[in-house]
mmCIF file with all atom_site columns, C-alpha atoms in Angstrom:
data_model
loop_
_atom_site.group_PDB
_atom_site.id
_atom_site.type_symbol
_atom_site.label_atom_id
_atom_site.label_alt_id
_atom_site.label_comp_id
_atom_site.label_asym_id
_atom_site.label_entity_id
_atom_site.label_seq_id
_atom_site.pdbx_PDB_ins_code
_atom_site.Cartn_x
_atom_site.Cartn_y
_atom_site.Cartn_z
_atom_site.occupancy
_atom_site.B_iso_or_equiv
_atom_site.pdbx_formal_charge
_atom_site.auth_seq_id
_atom_site.auth_comp_id
_atom_site.auth_asym_id
_atom_site.auth_atom_id
_atom_site.pdbx_PDB_model_num
ATOM 1  C CA . CYS A 1 1  ? -48.930 -9.692  -36.387 1.00 84.00 ? 1317 CYS A CA 1
ATOM 2  C CA . ALA A 1 2  ? -51.684 -10.536 -38.821 1.00 86.00 ? 1318 ALA A CA 1
ATOM 3  C CA . ASP A 1 3  ? -53.884 -7.378  -37.711 1.00 88.00 ? 1319 ASP A CA 1
ATOM 4  C CA . LEU A 1 4  ? -50.579 -5.403  -37.777 1.00 90.00 ? 1320 LEU A CA 1
ATOM 5  C CA . ALA A 1 5  ? -49.306 -6.801  -41.196 1.00 92.00 ? 1321 ALA A CA 1
ATOM 6  C CA . ARG A 1 6  ? -52.744 -5.761  -43.212 1.00 92.00 ? 1322 ARG A CA 1
ATOM 7  C CA . PHE A 1 7  ? -51.297 -1.844  -42.741 1.00 94.00 ? 1323 PHE A CA 1
ATOM 8  C CA . ALA A 1 8  ? -47.712 -2.718  -43.574 1.00 94.00 ? 1324 ALA A CA 1
ATOM 9  C CA . THR A 1 9  ? -46.730 -0.685  -46.728 1.00 95.00 ? 1325 THR A CA 1
ATOM 10 C CA . SER A 1 10 ? -43.315 -2.677  -47.289 1.00 96.00 ? 1326 SER A CA 1
ATOM 11 C CA . ALA A 1 11 ? -43.668 -5.880  -48.778 1.00 95.00 ? 1327 ALA A CA 1
ATOM 12 C CA . ALA A 1 12 ? -40.910 -7.287  -46.578 1.00 96.00 ? 1328 ALA A CA 1
ATOM 13 C CA . GLU A 1 13 ? -42.535 -5.891  -43.241 1.00 95.00 ? 1329 GLU A CA 1
ATOM 14 C CA . LYS A 1 14 ? -45.984 -7.568  -44.454 1.00 95.00 ? 1330 LYS A CA 1
ATOM 15 C CA . LYS A 1 15 ? -44.716 -10.885 -45.016 1.00 95.00 ? 1331 LYS A CA 1
ATOM 16 C CA . ALA A 1 16 ? -42.363 -10.987 -41.889 1.00 94.00 ? 1332 ALA A CA 1
ATOM 17 C CA . LEU A 1 17 ? -45.433 -10.317 -39.877 1.00 94.00 ? 1333 LEU A CA 1
ATOM 18 C CA . GLN A 1 18 ? -47.410 -12.798 -41.513 1.00 94.00 ? 1334 GLN A CA 1
ATOM 19 C CA . LYS A 1 19 ? -45.116 -15.248 -40.905 1.00 94.00 ? 1335 LYS A CA 1
ATOM 20 C CA . MET A 1 20 ? -45.194 -14.184 -37.456 1.00 92.00 ? 1336 MET A CA 1
ATOM 21 C CA . ALA A 1 21 ? -48.739 -14.799 -37.228 1.00 91.00 ? 1337 ALA A CA 1
ATOM 22 C CA . SER A 1 22 ? -48.456 -18.171 -38.782 1.00 93.00 ? 1338 SER A CA 1
ATOM 23 C CA . ALA A 1 23 ? -47.387 -21.625 -37.540 1.00 93.00 ? 1339 ALA A CA 1
ATOM 24 C CA . GLU A 1 24 ? -44.351 -21.250 -39.735 1.00 94.00 ? 1340 GLU A CA 1
ATOM 25 C CA . GLY A 1 25 ? -43.193 -18.090 -37.434 1.00 91.00 ? 1341 GLY A CA 1
ATOM 26 C CA . ALA A 1 26 ? -44.013 -19.723 -34.341 1.00 92.00 ? 1342 ALA A CA 1
ATOM 27 C CA . ASP A 1 27 ? -40.178 -19.510 -33.153 1.00 93.00 ? 1343 ASP A CA 1
ATOM 28 C CA . GLU A 1 28 ? -40.045 -16.234 -34.150 1.00 91.00 ? 1344 GLU A CA 1
ATOM 29 C CA . TRP A 1 29 ? -43.223 -15.241 -32.779 1.00 91.00 ? 1345 TRP A CA 1
ATOM 30 C CA . LYS A 1 30 ? -41.790 -16.949 -29.040 1.00 91.00 ? 1346 LYS A CA 1
ATOM 31 C CA . LYS A 1 31 ? -38.437 -14.676 -29.462 1.00 91.00 ? 1347 LYS A CA 1
ATOM 32 C CA . VAL A 1 32 ? -40.919 -11.699 -29.166 1.00 88.00 ? 1348 VAL A CA 1
ATOM 33 C CA . VAL A 1 33 ? -42.930 -12.890 -26.436 1.00 87.00 ? 1349 VAL A CA 1
ATOM 34 C CA . ASP A 1 34 ? -39.729 -14.198 -24.638 1.00 87.00 ? 1350 ASP A CA 1
ATOM 35 C CA . ALA A 1 35 ? -38.131 -10.552 -25.081 1.00 87.00 ? 1351 ALA A CA 1
ATOM 36 C CA . SER A 1 36 ? -41.194 -9.012  -23.441 1.00 82.00 ? 1352 SER A CA 1
ATOM 37 C CA . CYS A 1 37 ? -42.012 -6.909  -26.484 1.00 86.00 ? 1353 CYS A CA 1
ATOM 38 C CA . SER A 1 38 ? -44.842 -4.549  -26.285 1.00 85.00 ? 1354 SER A CA 1
ATOM 39 C CA . PHE A 1 39 ? -47.095 -3.767  -29.294 1.00 85.00 ? 1355 PHE A CA 1
ATOM 40 C CA . PHE A 1 40 ? -45.386 -0.528  -29.573 1.00 87.00 ? 1356 PHE A CA 1
ATOM 41 C CA . ASP A 1 41 ? -41.812 -2.443  -29.829 1.00 91.00 ? 1357 ASP A CA 1
ATOM 42 C CA . LEU A 1 42 ? -43.320 -4.074  -32.898 1.00 90.00 ? 1358 LEU A CA 1
ATOM 43 C CA . CYS A 1 43 ? -44.854 -0.963  -34.101 1.00 89.00 ? 1359 CYS A CA 1
ATOM 44 C CA . LYS A 1 44 ? -40.877 0.279   -33.883 1.00 93.00 ? 1360 LYS A CA 1
ATOM 45 C CA . GLN A 1 45 ? -39.704 -2.966  -35.443 1.00 93.00 ? 1361 GLN A CA 1
ATOM 46 C CA . PHE A 1 46 ? -42.167 -2.818  -38.223 1.00 95.00 ? 1362 PHE A CA 1
ATOM 47 C CA . PRO A 1 47 ? -42.545 1.118   -39.255 1.00 95.00 ? 1363 PRO A CA 1
ATOM 48 C CA . SER A 1 48 ? -44.363 0.635   -42.316 1.00 96.00 ? 1364 SER A CA 1
ATOM 49 C CA . ALA A 1 49 ? -47.186 -0.704  -40.381 1.00 94.00 ? 1365 ALA A CA 1
ATOM 50 C CA . ARG A 1 50 ? -49.089 2.459   -39.514 1.00 93.00 ? 1366 ARG A CA 1
ATOM 51 C CA . PRO A 1 51 ? -53.089 1.377   -38.926 1.00 92.00 ? 1367 PRO A CA 1
ATOM 52 C CA . PRO A 1 52 ? -55.386 4.353   -38.848 1.00 93.00 ? 1368 PRO A CA 1
ATOM 53 C CA . LEU A 1 53 ? -56.189 5.484   -34.970 1.00 91.00 ? 1369 LEU A CA 1
ATOM 54 C CA . ASP A 1 54 ? -59.537 3.829   -35.190 1.00 90.00 ? 1370 ASP A CA 1
ATOM 55 C CA . GLN A 1 55 ? -58.423 0.434   -36.436 1.00 90.00 ? 1371 GLN A CA 1
ATOM 56 C CA . LEU A 1 56 ? -55.206 0.593   -34.037 1.00 88.00 ? 1372 LEU A CA 1
ATOM 57 C CA . ILE A 1 57 ? -57.517 0.987   -31.063 1.00 86.00 ? 1373 ILE A CA 1
ATOM 58 C CA . SER A 1 58 ? -59.611 -2.038  -32.054 1.00 85.00 ? 1374 SER A CA 1
ATOM 59 C CA . ILE A 1 59 ? -56.219 -3.884  -32.530 1.00 83.00 ? 1375 ILE A CA 1
ATOM 60 C CA . LEU A 1 60 ? -54.627 -2.844  -29.260 1.00 81.00 ? 1376 LEU A CA 1
ATOM 61 C CA . PRO A 1 61 ? -54.470 -5.906  -26.801 1.00 73.00 ? 1377 PRO A CA 1
ATOM 62 C CA . LEU A 1 62 ? -56.492 -5.006  -23.914 1.00 72.00 ? 1378 LEU A CA 1
ATOM 63 C CA . THR A 1 63 ? -54.445 -3.515  -20.755 1.00 70.00 ? 1379 THR A CA 1
ATOM 64 C CA . LYS A 1 64 ? -55.101 -5.879  -17.685 1.00 72.00 ? 1380 LYS A CA 1
ATOM 65 C CA . PRO A 1 65 ? -54.883 -4.492  -14.192 1.00 70.00 ? 1381 PRO A CA 1
ATOM 66 C CA . ARG A 1 66 ? -51.744 -5.182  -12.306 1.00 67.00 ? 1382 ARG A CA 1
ATOM 67 C CA . LEU A 1 67 ? -53.003 -6.671  -9.064  1.00 68.00 ? 1383 LEU A CA 1
ATOM 68 C CA . TYR A 1 68 ? -49.771 -6.587  -7.306  1.00 65.00 ? 1384 TYR A CA 1
ATOM 69 C CA . SER A 1 69 ? -46.164 -5.510  -7.818  1.00 67.00 ? 1385 SER A CA 1
ATOM 70 C CA . ILE A 1 70 ? -42.857 -7.611  -6.378  1.00 68.00 ? 1386 ILE A CA 1
ATOM 71 C CA . ALA A 1 71 ? -40.933 -4.899  -4.214  1.00 71.00 ? 1387 ALA A CA 1
ATOM 72 C CA . SER A 1 72 ? -38.000 -7.400  -3.290  1.00 72.00 ? 1388 SER A CA 1
ATOM 73 C CA . SER A 1 73 ? -34.410 -7.076  -4.094  1.00 77.00 ? 1389 SER A CA 1
ATOM 74 C CA . PRO A 1 74 ? -32.143 -10.474 -4.382  1.00 78.00 ? 1390 PRO A CA 1
ATOM 75 C CA . PHE A 1 75 ? -29.295 -8.374  -3.493  1.00 83.00 ? 1391 PHE A CA 1
ATOM 76 C CA . TYR A 1 76 ? -31.221 -6.614  -0.469  1.00 82.00 ? 1392 TYR A CA 1
ATOM 77 C CA . ALA A 1 77 ? -32.481 -9.920  0.746   1.00 81.00 ? 1393 ALA A CA 1
ATOM 78 C CA . PRO A 1 78 ? -31.695 -13.072 -0.771  1.00 86.00 ? 1394 PRO A CA 1
ATOM 79 C CA . GLY A 1 79 ? -34.072 -15.910 -1.140  1.00 86.00 ? 1395 GLY A CA 1
ATOM 80 C CA . VAL A 1 80 ? -37.045 -13.231 0.089   1.00 83.00 ? 1396 VAL A CA 1
ATOM 81 C CA . LEU A 1 81 ? -40.288 -11.967 -1.933  1.00 79.00 ? 1397 LEU A CA 1
ATOM 82 C CA . ASP A 1 82 ? -41.929 -9.044  -0.795  1.00 77.00 ? 1398 ASP A CA 1
ATOM 83 C CA . LEU A 1 83 ? -45.262 -8.091  -2.000  1.00 74.00 ? 1399 LEU A CA 1
ATOM 84 C CA . THR A 1 84 ? -46.843 -4.656  -2.370  1.00 73.00 ? 1400 THR A CA 1
ATOM 85 C CA . ILE A 1 85 ? -50.566 -5.038  -2.770  1.00 73.00 ? 1401 ILE A CA 1
ATOM 86 C CA . VAL A 1 86 ? -53.059 -2.347  -2.531  1.00 71.00 ? 1402 VAL A CA 1
ATOM 87 C CA . ILE A 1 87 ? -57.071 -2.313  -2.608  1.00 72.00 ? 1403 ILE A CA 1
ATOM 88 C CA . ASN A 1 88 ? -58.653 -0.218  -4.841  1.00 69.00 ? 1404 ASN A CA 1
ATOM 89 C CA . GLN A 1 89 ? -62.417 -0.002  -4.887  1.00 70.00 ? 1405 GLN A CA 1
ATOM 90 C CA . TRP A 1 90 ? -63.993 1.176   -8.050  1.00 68.00 ? 1406 TRP A CA 1
ATOM 91 C CA . LYS A 1 91 ? -67.442 3.017   -7.834  1.00 70.00 ? 1407 LYS A CA 1
ATOM 92 C CA . ALA A 1 92 ? -69.393 2.417   -10.388 1.00 62.00 ? 1408 ALA A CA 1
#
């Protein structure tokens, strides 16, 4: 949030982003995390924060590979968890 706040042109949005990045805004940040908000969601919530592309790339969190997917439904098979796992071997 602090990185995104640097580019906010709205004083209110800049202040809100800076607060979320501080200890004082920990509860607000927890709500964002608990809601599984993405970086894109934050950009929509704070539209005045528009970093240039080169800066955006440097502040975006790295995307980690998804090693598995949960492919079960509690409605189809209650109490059962099915995992779908694909092994990828990447060539250097």
